[in-house]
mmCIF file of C-alpha atoms and ligand atoms in Angstrom:
data_model
loop_
_atom_site.group_PDB
_atom_site.id
_atom_site.type_symbol
_atom_site.label_atom_id
_atom_site.label_comp_id
_atom_site.label_asym_id
_atom_site.label_seq_id
_atom_site.Cartn_x
_atom_site.Cartn_y
_atom_site.Cartn_z
ATOM 1 C CA MET B 88 -71.504 137.317 -14.732
ATOM 2 C CA ALA B 89 -72.810 134.494 -16.895
ATOM 3 C CA ASP B 90 -75.921 134.804 -19.073
ATOM 4 C CA ARG B 91 -79.033 136.329 -17.661
ATOM 5 C CA VAL B 92 -81.712 133.699 -17.130
ATOM 6 C CA ILE B 93 -85.245 134.393 -18.345
ATOM 7 C CA VAL B 94 -87.956 132.983 -16.136
ATOM 8 C CA ALA B 95 -91.358 133.059 -17.880
ATOM 9 C CA GLY B 96 -94.363 133.126 -15.544
ATOM 10 C CA ALA B 97 -94.541 134.518 -12.012
ATOM 11 C CA GLY B 98 -96.765 131.885 -10.421
ATOM 12 C CA MET B 99 -95.574 129.314 -7.945
ATOM 13 C CA ALA B 100 -92.852 127.754 -10.077
ATOM 14 C CA GLY B 101 -91.574 131.030 -11.557
ATOM 15 C CA LEU B 102 -91.371 132.885 -8.251
ATOM 16 C CA VAL B 103 -89.511 130.016 -6.627
ATOM 17 C CA THR B 104 -87.167 129.671 -9.599
ATOM 18 C CA ALA B 105 -86.299 133.361 -9.732
ATOM 19 C CA ALA B 106 -85.829 133.617 -5.963
ATOM 20 C CA ARG B 107 -83.537 130.595 -5.931
ATOM 21 C CA LEU B 108 -81.500 131.894 -8.883
ATOM 22 C CA ARG B 109 -80.897 135.111 -7.016
ATOM 23 C CA GLU B 110 -79.951 133.195 -3.874
ATOM 24 C CA LEU B 111 -77.409 131.329 -5.997
ATOM 25 C CA GLY B 112 -76.007 134.627 -7.214
ATOM 26 C CA ARG B 113 -77.347 134.393 -10.754
ATOM 27 C CA ASP B 114 -78.800 137.208 -12.807
ATOM 28 C CA ALA B 115 -82.438 136.537 -13.655
ATOM 29 C CA VAL B 116 -85.454 138.393 -14.948
ATOM 30 C CA LEU B 117 -88.980 137.214 -14.178
ATOM 31 C CA LEU B 118 -91.501 137.984 -16.906
ATOM 32 C CA GLU B 119 -95.195 137.750 -16.093
ATOM 33 C CA LYS B 120 -97.936 138.005 -18.703
ATOM 34 C CA GLY B 121 -100.684 138.855 -16.222
ATOM 35 C CA THR B 122 -101.414 141.989 -14.263
ATOM 36 C CA ARG B 123 -100.152 140.522 -11.004
ATOM 37 C CA ALA B 124 -97.752 137.916 -9.671
ATOM 38 C CA GLY B 125 -98.917 134.673 -8.089
ATOM 39 C CA GLY B 126 -100.652 132.842 -10.951
ATOM 40 C CA SER B 127 -103.135 130.216 -9.820
ATOM 41 C CA MET B 128 -101.200 129.815 -6.593
ATOM 42 C CA LEU B 129 -102.609 133.125 -5.345
ATOM 43 C CA LEU B 130 -106.144 131.783 -5.857
ATOM 44 C CA SER B 131 -105.430 128.414 -4.301
ATOM 45 C CA SER B 132 -105.944 126.739 -0.938
ATOM 46 C CA CYS B 133 -102.130 126.715 -0.882
ATOM 47 C CA VAL B 134 -101.646 123.276 0.651
ATOM 48 C CA LEU B 135 -98.263 121.956 -0.495
ATOM 49 C CA TRP B 136 -98.317 118.221 0.037
ATOM 50 C CA ARG B 137 -97.006 114.837 -0.911
ATOM 51 C CA HIS B 138 -98.358 111.370 -0.300
ATOM 52 C CA ARG B 139 -97.191 110.088 3.067
ATOM 53 C CA GLU B 140 -96.313 106.742 1.523
ATOM 54 C CA TRP B 141 -94.358 106.421 -1.712
ATOM 55 C CA ASP B 142 -96.465 103.418 -2.709
ATOM 56 C CA ASP B 143 -99.637 105.494 -2.464
ATOM 57 C CA PHE B 144 -98.136 108.070 -4.831
ATOM 58 C CA ARG B 145 -97.201 105.299 -7.257
ATOM 59 C CA ARG B 146 -100.642 103.757 -7.051
ATOM 60 C CA GLU B 147 -102.631 106.994 -7.238
ATOM 61 C CA CYS B 148 -100.690 108.502 -10.153
ATOM 62 C CA PRO B 149 -99.939 105.257 -11.984
ATOM 63 C CA SER B 150 -98.923 106.690 -15.347
ATOM 64 C CA GLY B 151 -96.533 109.352 -14.062
ATOM 65 C CA ASP B 152 -92.768 109.075 -14.614
ATOM 66 C CA GLU B 153 -91.335 107.293 -11.569
ATOM 67 C CA ARG B 154 -88.069 109.255 -11.630
ATOM 68 C CA LEU B 155 -89.805 112.628 -11.745
ATOM 69 C CA LYS B 156 -92.296 111.646 -9.063
ATOM 70 C CA ARG B 157 -89.471 110.410 -6.856
ATOM 71 C CA VAL B 158 -87.749 113.813 -7.028
ATOM 72 C CA VAL B 159 -90.913 115.610 -5.879
ATOM 73 C CA TRP B 160 -91.603 113.061 -3.166
ATOM 74 C CA GLU B 161 -88.036 113.041 -1.833
ATOM 75 C CA ARG B 162 -87.297 116.761 -2.065
ATOM 76 C CA LEU B 163 -90.544 118.265 -0.867
ATOM 77 C CA ASP B 164 -89.745 118.304 2.847
ATOM 78 C CA GLU B 165 -86.454 120.151 2.371
ATOM 79 C CA ALA B 166 -88.118 122.469 -0.144
ATOM 80 C CA LEU B 167 -90.802 123.327 2.418
ATOM 81 C CA ALA B 168 -88.054 124.005 4.957
ATOM 82 C CA TRP B 169 -86.455 126.352 2.413
ATOM 83 C CA LEU B 170 -89.735 128.247 1.973
ATOM 84 C CA ARG B 171 -90.058 128.510 5.744
ATOM 85 C CA SER B 172 -86.518 129.816 6.004
ATOM 86 C CA LEU B 173 -87.633 132.753 3.830
ATOM 87 C CA ASP B 174 -90.343 133.497 6.418
ATOM 88 C CA ALA B 175 -93.212 132.442 4.158
ATOM 89 C CA PRO B 176 -96.338 132.370 6.360
ATOM 90 C CA VAL B 177 -97.484 128.865 7.338
ATOM 91 C CA VAL B 178 -101.095 128.542 8.481
ATOM 92 C CA TRP B 179 -101.319 124.766 8.946
ATOM 93 C CA GLU B 180 -98.470 122.502 9.962
ATOM 94 C CA GLU B 181 -100.404 119.443 8.701
ATOM 95 C CA THR B 182 -102.582 118.923 5.646
ATOM 96 C CA GLY B 183 -105.532 117.530 7.611
ATOM 97 C CA ASN B 184 -105.523 114.477 5.330
ATOM 98 C CA PRO B 185 -104.028 111.330 6.883
ATOM 99 C CA ARG B 186 -102.807 110.142 3.461
ATOM 100 C CA THR B 187 -100.634 113.193 2.937
ATOM 101 C CA VAL B 188 -98.009 115.335 4.644
ATOM 102 C CA GLY B 189 -97.192 118.955 3.962
ATOM 103 C CA LYS B 190 -98.001 122.513 4.964
ATOM 104 C CA ARG B 191 -100.583 125.106 4.136
ATOM 105 C CA PHE B 192 -99.285 128.595 3.451
ATOM 106 C CA GLU B 193 -101.139 131.868 3.325
ATOM 107 C CA PRO B 194 -101.079 132.534 -0.448
ATOM 108 C CA ARG B 195 -100.856 136.329 -0.447
ATOM 109 C CA GLY B 196 -98.067 136.280 2.116
ATOM 110 C CA LEU B 197 -96.270 133.564 0.174
ATOM 111 C CA VAL B 198 -96.388 135.627 -3.030
ATOM 112 C CA GLU B 199 -95.126 138.721 -1.193
ATOM 113 C CA THR B 200 -92.323 136.765 0.460
ATOM 114 C CA LEU B 201 -91.115 135.414 -2.870
ATOM 115 C CA VAL B 202 -91.567 138.645 -4.840
ATOM 116 C CA GLN B 203 -89.277 140.399 -2.372
ATOM 117 C CA ARG B 204 -86.567 137.925 -3.284
ATOM 118 C CA VAL B 205 -86.897 138.231 -7.029
ATOM 119 C CA PRO B 206 -84.286 140.483 -8.646
ATOM 120 C CA GLU B 207 -86.468 141.913 -11.411
ATOM 121 C CA LEU B 208 -90.146 141.325 -12.172
ATOM 122 C CA HIS B 209 -92.003 142.697 -15.192
ATOM 123 C CA LEU B 210 -95.787 142.466 -15.342
ATOM 124 C CA GLY B 211 -97.736 142.472 -18.607
ATOM 125 C CA ALA B 212 -94.807 140.920 -20.473
ATOM 126 C CA ARG B 213 -95.812 139.716 -23.929
ATOM 127 C CA GLU B 214 -92.420 138.777 -25.311
ATOM 128 C CA TRP B 215 -89.350 137.085 -23.951
ATOM 129 C CA PRO B 216 -85.839 138.065 -24.969
ATOM 130 C CA SER B 217 -83.642 135.249 -26.222
ATOM 131 C CA GLY B 218 -81.377 133.461 -23.785
ATOM 132 C CA PRO B 219 -81.485 130.592 -21.328
ATOM 133 C CA THR B 220 -85.152 130.214 -20.445
ATOM 134 C CA ILE B 221 -87.086 128.515 -17.676
ATOM 135 C CA LEU B 222 -90.725 127.982 -18.627
ATOM 136 C CA CYS B 223 -93.184 128.382 -15.759
ATOM 137 C CA THR B 224 -96.293 129.533 -17.635
ATOM 138 C CA GLY B 225 -98.738 127.155 -15.966
ATOM 139 C CA GLY B 226 -99.948 124.947 -18.820
ATOM 140 C CA PHE B 227 -102.923 125.590 -21.105
ATOM 141 C CA ALA B 228 -106.089 125.451 -18.991
ATOM 142 C CA ALA B 229 -107.020 129.006 -19.985
ATOM 143 C CA SER B 230 -106.987 128.272 -23.717
ATOM 144 C CA PRO B 231 -110.446 127.006 -24.773
ATOM 145 C CA GLU B 232 -108.955 126.000 -28.137
ATOM 146 C CA LEU B 233 -106.152 123.873 -26.683
ATOM 147 C CA VAL B 234 -108.498 122.392 -24.081
ATOM 148 C CA ALA B 235 -110.926 121.435 -26.868
ATOM 149 C CA GLU B 236 -108.110 119.953 -28.936
ATOM 150 C CA ARG B 237 -106.177 118.093 -26.234
ATOM 151 C CA ILE B 238 -108.754 117.312 -23.544
ATOM 152 C CA ALA B 239 -111.794 117.122 -25.825
ATOM 153 C CA PRO B 240 -114.577 117.671 -23.270
ATOM 154 C CA ALA B 241 -118.172 117.224 -24.402
ATOM 155 C CA ALA B 242 -118.734 120.978 -23.899
ATOM 156 C CA PRO B 243 -116.448 123.887 -22.910
ATOM 157 C CA LEU B 244 -115.114 123.600 -19.366
ATOM 158 C CA ARG B 245 -115.379 126.534 -16.980
ATOM 159 C CA LEU B 246 -112.000 127.968 -15.971
ATOM 160 C CA ARG B 247 -111.105 127.651 -12.305
ATOM 161 C CA GLY B 248 -107.593 129.053 -12.428
ATOM 162 C CA ASN B 249 -105.662 132.100 -13.579
ATOM 163 C CA PRO B 250 -106.742 133.500 -16.983
ATOM 164 C CA TRP B 251 -103.258 133.801 -18.521
ATOM 165 C CA SER B 252 -102.075 130.186 -18.767
ATOM 166 C CA THR B 253 -102.909 129.650 -22.428
ATOM 167 C CA GLY B 254 -100.132 127.265 -23.416
ATOM 168 C CA ASP B 255 -97.397 129.786 -24.262
ATOM 169 C CA GLY B 256 -94.651 127.730 -22.632
ATOM 170 C CA LEU B 257 -95.814 124.634 -24.433
ATOM 171 C CA GLY B 258 -95.862 126.368 -27.827
ATOM 172 C CA PHE B 259 -92.423 127.906 -27.250
ATOM 173 C CA ALA B 260 -90.876 124.568 -26.369
ATOM 174 C CA LEU B 261 -92.625 122.632 -29.152
ATOM 175 C CA ASP B 262 -91.181 125.123 -31.642
ATOM 176 C CA ARG B 263 -87.750 124.154 -30.320
ATOM 177 C CA GLY B 264 -88.305 120.438 -30.702
ATOM 178 C CA ALA B 265 -89.596 119.491 -27.244
ATOM 179 C CA GLY B 266 -91.361 116.214 -26.578
ATOM 180 C CA LEU B 267 -94.687 115.839 -24.789
ATOM 181 C CA THR B 268 -95.709 113.488 -22.002
ATOM 182 C CA GLY B 269 -98.801 111.337 -21.914
ATOM 183 C CA GLY B 270 -101.919 112.476 -20.093
ATOM 184 C CA LEU B 271 -102.523 115.533 -22.275
ATOM 185 C CA ASP B 272 -106.239 114.761 -22.084
ATOM 186 C CA GLU B 273 -106.201 114.847 -18.275
ATOM 187 C CA PHE B 274 -106.784 117.779 -15.987
ATOM 188 C CA TYR B 275 -107.170 118.742 -12.372
ATOM 189 C CA GLY B 276 -110.320 120.620 -11.529
ATOM 190 C CA ARG B 277 -113.526 120.601 -9.585
ATOM 191 C CA ASN B 278 -117.186 120.240 -10.283
ATOM 192 C CA MET B 279 -118.543 123.691 -9.539
ATOM 193 C CA PRO B 280 -122.130 124.938 -9.299
ATOM 194 C CA ASP B 281 -123.624 125.538 -12.744
ATOM 195 C CA ALA B 282 -124.154 129.226 -11.990
ATOM 196 C CA ALA B 283 -122.192 132.462 -12.012
ATOM 197 C CA TRP B 284 -119.103 132.628 -9.742
ATOM 198 C CA ASP B 285 -115.779 134.385 -9.758
ATOM 199 C CA GLU B 286 -112.209 133.653 -8.709
ATOM 200 C CA THR B 287 -112.831 134.622 -5.084
ATOM 201 C CA GLU B 288 -115.210 131.622 -4.892
ATOM 202 C CA PHE B 289 -113.020 128.959 -6.504
ATOM 203 C CA VAL B 290 -112.357 127.273 -3.167
ATOM 204 C CA SER B 291 -115.561 127.921 -1.229
ATOM 205 C CA LEU B 292 -117.924 126.808 -4.011
ATOM 206 C CA SER B 293 -116.131 123.565 -4.924
ATOM 207 C CA GLN B 294 -118.748 120.819 -4.826
ATOM 208 C CA LEU B 295 -116.571 118.246 -3.104
ATOM 209 C CA TYR B 296 -119.152 115.732 -1.974
ATOM 210 C CA ALA B 297 -119.637 113.507 -5.014
ATOM 211 C CA ARG B 298 -118.717 110.535 -2.827
ATOM 212 C CA PHE B 299 -122.061 110.931 -1.004
ATOM 213 C CA ALA B 300 -124.192 111.658 -4.071
ATOM 214 C CA ARG B 301 -125.821 109.819 -6.912
ATOM 215 C CA ILE B 302 -124.055 111.245 -9.947
ATOM 216 C CA VAL B 303 -126.325 111.594 -12.942
ATOM 217 C CA ASP B 304 -125.938 113.337 -16.288
ATOM 218 C CA GLU B 305 -128.454 115.585 -18.036
ATOM 219 C CA GLU B 306 -130.008 112.559 -19.722
ATOM 220 C CA GLY B 307 -130.642 110.850 -16.409
ATOM 221 C CA VAL B 308 -127.800 108.321 -16.784
ATOM 222 C CA GLU B 309 -126.086 107.511 -13.487
ATOM 223 C CA PHE B 310 -122.620 107.547 -15.014
ATOM 224 C CA PHE B 311 -120.341 107.310 -11.998
ATOM 225 C CA ASP B 312 -120.681 105.102 -8.947
ATOM 226 C CA ARG B 313 -120.064 107.060 -5.757
ATOM 227 C CA ALA B 314 -117.981 104.134 -4.468
ATOM 228 C CA ASP B 315 -115.460 104.815 -7.258
ATOM 229 C CA VAL B 316 -114.987 108.499 -6.452
ATOM 230 C CA SER B 317 -111.334 109.129 -5.520
ATOM 231 C CA TRP B 318 -110.577 111.104 -2.359
ATOM 232 C CA SER B 319 -109.593 114.138 -4.442
ATOM 233 C CA GLU B 320 -112.735 113.666 -6.605
ATOM 234 C CA THR B 321 -110.635 114.471 -9.677
ATOM 235 C CA ASN B 322 -111.786 111.302 -11.420
ATOM 236 C CA VAL B 323 -115.457 112.270 -11.243
ATOM 237 C CA VAL B 324 -114.657 115.755 -12.593
ATOM 238 C CA GLN B 325 -112.822 114.289 -15.587
ATOM 239 C CA ALA B 326 -115.717 111.898 -16.200
ATOM 240 C CA THR B 327 -118.223 114.771 -15.946
ATOM 241 C CA ALA B 328 -116.283 116.637 -18.647
ATOM 242 C CA ARG B 329 -117.158 113.830 -21.036
ATOM 243 C CA ARG B 330 -120.904 113.821 -20.336
ATOM 244 C CA PRO B 331 -123.461 115.972 -22.193
ATOM 245 C CA GLY B 332 -122.906 119.651 -21.477
ATOM 246 C CA ALA B 333 -119.927 118.689 -19.249
ATOM 247 C CA ARG B 334 -122.494 118.719 -16.466
ATOM 248 C CA ALA B 335 -123.540 116.408 -13.650
ATOM 249 C CA TYR B 336 -126.404 116.445 -11.199
ATOM 250 C CA TYR B 337 -125.491 115.524 -7.652
ATOM 251 C CA LEU B 338 -128.586 113.882 -6.142
ATOM 252 C CA LEU B 339 -128.614 113.743 -2.358
ATOM 253 C CA ASP B 340 -130.762 111.926 0.162
ATOM 254 C CA ALA B 341 -131.242 112.930 3.785
ATOM 255 C CA GLU B 342 -128.352 110.785 4.972
ATOM 256 C CA ALA B 343 -125.971 112.348 2.437
ATOM 257 C CA LEU B 344 -126.857 115.842 3.621
ATOM 258 C CA GLU B 345 -125.668 114.969 7.120
ATOM 259 C CA GLN B 346 -122.191 113.838 5.998
ATOM 260 C CA ARG B 347 -119.240 116.100 6.684
ATOM 261 C CA VAL B 348 -116.508 117.395 4.403
ATOM 262 C CA ARG B 349 -113.824 118.787 6.692
ATOM 263 C CA ASP B 350 -115.569 121.330 8.937
ATOM 264 C CA ARG B 351 -118.806 121.664 6.949
ATOM 265 C CA SER B 352 -121.798 119.402 6.434
ATOM 266 C CA VAL B 353 -122.932 118.548 2.928
ATOM 267 C CA ALA B 354 -126.162 120.416 3.702
ATOM 268 C CA GLU B 355 -124.121 123.568 4.418
ATOM 269 C CA LEU B 356 -122.145 123.156 1.190
ATOM 270 C CA VAL B 357 -125.358 122.780 -0.778
ATOM 271 C CA THR B 358 -126.923 125.818 0.866
ATOM 272 C CA ALA B 359 -123.836 127.870 -0.002
ATOM 273 C CA ALA B 360 -124.186 127.024 -3.700
ATOM 274 C CA PRO B 361 -125.894 129.722 -5.804
ATOM 275 C CA PRO B 362 -129.669 129.097 -5.981
ATOM 276 C CA GLU B 363 -129.602 128.689 -9.795
ATOM 277 C CA ALA B 364 -127.599 125.494 -9.296
ATOM 278 C CA ARG B 365 -130.011 124.020 -6.753
ATOM 279 C CA VAL B 366 -132.625 122.484 -8.979
ATOM 280 C CA PRO B 367 -136.133 121.753 -7.621
ATOM 281 C CA LEU B 368 -136.821 118.046 -8.107
ATOM 282 C CA ARG B 369 -139.854 118.806 -10.276
ATOM 283 C CA ASP B 370 -137.598 120.717 -12.704
ATOM 284 C CA LEU B 371 -135.065 117.931 -13.215
ATOM 285 C CA PRO B 372 -134.825 116.735 -16.834
ATOM 286 C CA PHE B 373 -135.361 113.170 -15.546
ATOM 287 C CA ASP B 374 -137.336 111.540 -12.733
ATOM 288 C CA ALA B 375 -135.591 111.830 -9.385
ATOM 289 C CA PRO B 376 -134.853 108.413 -7.850
ATOM 290 C CA PRO B 377 -136.759 107.630 -4.626
ATOM 291 C CA GLY B 378 -135.251 109.150 -1.487
ATOM 292 C CA VAL B 379 -133.544 112.067 -3.225
ATOM 293 C CA VAL B 380 -134.335 115.352 -1.485
ATOM 294 C CA VAL B 381 -131.878 117.788 -3.093
ATOM 295 C CA ALA B 382 -130.331 118.132 -6.567
ATOM 296 C CA VAL B 383 -127.372 120.339 -7.452
ATOM 297 C CA ARG B 384 -126.366 120.896 -11.067
ATOM 298 C CA THR B 385 -122.598 121.084 -11.459
ATOM 299 C CA ILE B 386 -120.286 121.846 -14.336
ATOM 300 C CA ALA B 387 -116.791 120.452 -14.808
ATOM 301 C CA SER B 388 -114.207 123.186 -14.279
ATOM 302 C CA ILE B 389 -110.521 123.089 -15.102
ATOM 303 C CA THR B 390 -107.813 124.380 -12.793
ATOM 304 C CA HIS B 391 -104.794 123.076 -14.639
ATOM 305 C CA THR B 392 -103.604 120.540 -17.145
ATOM 306 C CA ILE B 393 -101.759 117.371 -16.136
ATOM 307 C CA GLY B 394 -99.876 116.433 -19.293
ATOM 308 C CA GLY B 395 -97.186 118.765 -20.602
ATOM 309 C CA LEU B 396 -93.580 119.078 -21.626
ATOM 310 C CA ARG B 397 -91.234 116.185 -21.217
ATOM 311 C CA ILE B 398 -88.525 117.038 -18.679
ATOM 312 C CA ASP B 399 -85.861 115.181 -16.704
ATOM 313 C CA GLU B 400 -85.065 115.211 -12.991
ATOM 314 C CA ARG B 401 -83.090 118.448 -13.457
ATOM 315 C CA ALA B 402 -86.131 120.054 -15.119
ATOM 316 C CA ARG B 403 -84.376 120.212 -18.498
ATOM 317 C CA VAL B 404 -86.838 120.067 -21.398
ATOM 318 C CA LEU B 405 -86.344 116.895 -23.422
ATOM 319 C CA ARG B 406 -86.897 116.003 -27.031
ATOM 320 C CA ASP B 407 -88.842 112.852 -27.891
ATOM 321 C CA ASP B 408 -85.557 110.951 -28.084
ATOM 322 C CA GLY B 409 -84.756 111.906 -24.480
ATOM 323 C CA THR B 410 -81.950 114.373 -25.205
ATOM 324 C CA PRO B 411 -82.108 117.752 -23.428
ATOM 325 C CA ILE B 412 -82.635 120.974 -25.335
ATOM 326 C CA ASP B 413 -79.819 123.377 -24.528
ATOM 327 C CA GLY B 414 -80.775 126.305 -22.324
ATOM 328 C CA LEU B 415 -84.409 125.299 -21.836
ATOM 329 C CA TRP B 416 -86.059 124.155 -18.613
ATOM 330 C CA ALA B 417 -89.682 123.806 -17.484
ATOM 331 C CA ALA B 418 -91.210 123.668 -14.017
ATOM 332 C CA GLY B 419 -94.702 123.372 -12.571
ATOM 333 C CA VAL B 420 -97.738 122.770 -14.738
ATOM 334 C CA ASP B 421 -95.794 123.378 -17.975
ATOM 335 C CA ALA B 422 -94.106 120.044 -17.248
ATOM 336 C CA GLY B 423 -96.044 116.799 -17.460
ATOM 337 C CA GLY B 424 -95.326 113.344 -16.146
ATOM 338 C CA ILE B 425 -96.137 113.646 -12.459
ATOM 339 C CA ALA B 426 -99.844 113.317 -11.643
ATOM 340 C CA THR B 427 -100.720 111.334 -14.771
ATOM 341 C CA GLY B 428 -103.587 108.943 -14.139
ATOM 342 C CA GLY B 429 -104.452 110.587 -10.821
ATOM 343 C CA TYR B 430 -103.896 113.685 -8.729
ATOM 344 C CA ALA B 431 -100.952 115.150 -6.842
ATOM 345 C CA SER B 432 -100.088 118.573 -5.440
ATOM 346 C CA GLY B 433 -99.404 120.989 -8.283
ATOM 347 C CA LEU B 434 -97.827 123.404 -5.834
ATOM 348 C CA ALA B 435 -95.418 120.778 -4.532
ATOM 349 C CA GLN B 436 -94.421 119.956 -8.105
ATOM 350 C CA ALA B 437 -93.937 123.649 -8.913
ATOM 351 C CA LEU B 438 -91.834 124.221 -5.796
ATOM 352 C CA VAL B 439 -89.529 121.236 -6.216
ATOM 353 C CA GLN B 440 -89.123 121.591 -9.974
ATOM 354 C CA GLY B 441 -88.627 125.343 -9.662
ATOM 355 C CA LEU B 442 -85.730 124.751 -7.290
ATOM 356 C CA ALA B 443 -84.331 122.013 -9.536
ATOM 357 C CA ALA B 444 -84.537 124.208 -12.642
ATOM 358 C CA ALA B 445 -82.854 127.151 -10.903
ATOM 359 C CA GLU B 446 -80.075 124.974 -9.544
ATOM 360 C CA ASP B 447 -79.414 123.257 -12.863
ATOM 361 C CA ALA B 448 -79.497 126.527 -14.787
ATOM 362 C CA ALA B 449 -77.129 128.120 -12.268
ATOM 363 C CA ALA B 450 -74.733 125.176 -12.438
ATOM 364 C CA SER B 451 -74.797 124.862 -16.208
ATOM 365 C CA LEU B 452 -74.258 128.560 -16.848
ATOM 366 C CA GLY B 453 -71.269 128.760 -14.535
ATOM 367 C CA VAL B 454 -69.970 131.927 -12.907
HETATM 368 C C1 FAD C 563 -108.847 127.365 -6.399
HETATM 369 C C2 FAD C 563 -107.549 126.609 -6.463
HETATM 370 C C3 FAD C 563 -107.145 125.828 -5.399
HETATM 371 C C4 FAD C 563 -105.951 125.119 -5.459
HETATM 372 N N1 FAD C 563 -105.520 124.467 -4.356
HETATM 373 C C5 FAD C 563 -104.327 123.833 -4.394
HETATM 374 C C6 FAD C 563 -103.791 123.228 -3.219
HETATM 375 O O1 FAD C 563 -104.303 123.374 -2.107
HETATM 376 N N2 FAD C 563 -102.639 122.509 -3.334
HETATM 377 C C7 FAD C 563 -101.983 122.398 -4.531
HETATM 378 O O2 FAD C 563 -100.944 121.752 -4.579
HETATM 379 N N3 FAD C 563 -102.433 123.023 -5.632
HETATM 380 C C8 FAD C 563 -103.575 123.741 -5.588
HETATM 381 N N4 FAD C 563 -104.002 124.408 -6.702
HETATM 382 C C9 FAD C 563 -103.207 124.305 -7.936
HETATM 383 C C10 FAD C 563 -101.991 125.222 -7.885
HETATM 384 O O3 FAD C 563 -102.402 126.551 -7.717
HETATM 385 C C11 FAD C 563 -101.169 125.041 -9.157
HETATM 386 O O4 FAD C 563 -100.811 123.687 -9.293
HETATM 387 C C12 FAD C 563 -99.877 125.869 -9.110
HETATM 388 O O5 FAD C 563 -100.180 127.237 -8.957
HETATM 389 C C13 FAD C 563 -99.059 125.612 -10.357
HETATM 390 O O6 FAD C 563 -97.923 126.457 -10.362
HETATM 391 P P1 FAD C 563 -97.362 127.021 -11.724
HETATM 392 O O7 FAD C 563 -96.278 127.964 -11.385
HETATM 393 O O8 FAD C 563 -97.075 125.902 -12.645
HETATM 394 O O9 FAD C 563 -98.604 127.807 -12.352
HETATM 395 P P2 FAD C 563 -99.250 129.175 -11.839
HETATM 396 O O10 FAD C 563 -99.072 129.331 -10.387
HETATM 397 O O11 FAD C 563 -100.631 129.231 -12.354
HETATM 398 O O12 FAD C 563 -98.376 130.281 -12.567
HETATM 399 C C14 FAD C 563 -98.287 130.363 -13.969
HETATM 400 C C15 FAD C 563 -97.970 131.813 -14.300
HETATM 401 O O13 FAD C 563 -97.520 131.942 -15.638
HETATM 402 C C16 FAD C 563 -98.056 133.148 -16.170
HETATM 403 N N5 FAD C 563 -97.991 133.117 -17.633
HETATM 404 C C17 FAD C 563 -98.765 132.432 -18.501
HETATM 405 N N6 FAD C 563 -98.352 132.667 -19.769
HETATM 406 C C18 FAD C 563 -97.279 133.500 -19.699
HETATM 407 C C19 FAD C 563 -96.421 134.100 -20.651
HETATM 408 N N7 FAD C 563 -96.567 133.912 -21.982
HETATM 409 N N8 FAD C 563 -95.428 134.906 -20.216
HETATM 410 C C20 FAD C 563 -95.268 135.152 -18.895
HETATM 411 N N9 FAD C 563 -96.078 134.639 -17.937
HETATM 412 C C21 FAD C 563 -97.057 133.799 -18.339
HETATM 413 C C22 FAD C 563 -99.458 133.174 -15.577
HETATM 414 O O14 FAD C 563 -100.023 134.446 -15.647
HETATM 415 C C23 FAD C 563 -99.165 132.731 -14.139
HETATM 416 O O15 FAD C 563 -98.820 133.839 -13.328
HETATM 417 C C24 FAD C 563 -105.155 125.166 -6.641
HETATM 418 C C25 FAD C 563 -105.530 126.009 -7.701
HETATM 419 C C26 FAD C 563 -106.708 126.723 -7.607
HETATM 420 C C27 FAD C 563 -107.072 127.654 -8.726
#
């Protein structure tokens, strides 16, 4: 048997990587820092998607690396078929968004399906033995220091993802001479109610109706035109991060409250928000514009980073000069260069790159 492969991080990318390595007959150990497997994937809506049209992907993530994006776009359908072949539980056959295609899985069942196929999983792992390593540690969203340094929000962002992704993969690879992609100041997240919430509410409390609101900062400046809000609303979240307190007030008139976001009205979404975030108009720090009937105070929250390690189509980590570092791969959020300038499915990236990393590691290590 060739070298044992170390897979660091048992979220989406790591579970897929380790399961595929085993399928290919390779010896692998999956090391997870947290107290459970699943990473942010377990907390997610678990929709694995790609843009229906390649040109939309190009346009919506304009600064991503075309070759890396192409791999995700072209391989996702077969990768989803692979997941299905393992009996991972699908709950939607379509994404419900006409711009995208993909599937929604049941996250707990997906984690269980993959864990069963992993040869060896250690939880609470703090150190990695030396050897060929595939980094799947999920970026640095959970490190307030790295977020402050790289993303530079106006105030600390709330974390809307797993608590263990603190940039360990990034640090490990940088120590070995890895290069970084652009977009290190970008992130995927949501504006969430400015109130207490926990990880069970990450999905249900997302305030995903900026496109119907007047978007105003704490100083009363209307800083984002609702007409410019992207369908994923990621652009308004990133803009909110740069406003005072990393906060935004969503001001809604009667017509806005009647709009629908999937199966819920905006009024229902507002009512579901914790009362502390629903600010009486008389308590706003600025005069409410005419017609506004409801105000919700939101805070920018980070789910994961968008920039990361430079990799190639085989998920090999690259130096700045484009040469691969021997025995080092990265998949999922640890790798940058896909959604730069926009938003794309982090789970799709993790799945496709996890498969690519496993296959390249298996091939390069031989039998
Ligand atoms: C509420 C929510 C909803 C979402 N909805 C969607 C969606 O519908 N569609 C979509 O595409 N994406 C969605 N996402 C994003 C998606 O979950 C991530 O893009 C995806 O999980 C990234 O996979 P990953 O393997 O890179 O990171 P993760 O799944 O987060 O896994 C990283 C793992 O690495 C571990 N780790 C960190 N440091 C170390 C270390 N030093 N050693 C060992 N292990 C370490 C972490 O504990 C974690 O288990 C959502 C996320 C959230 C939180």
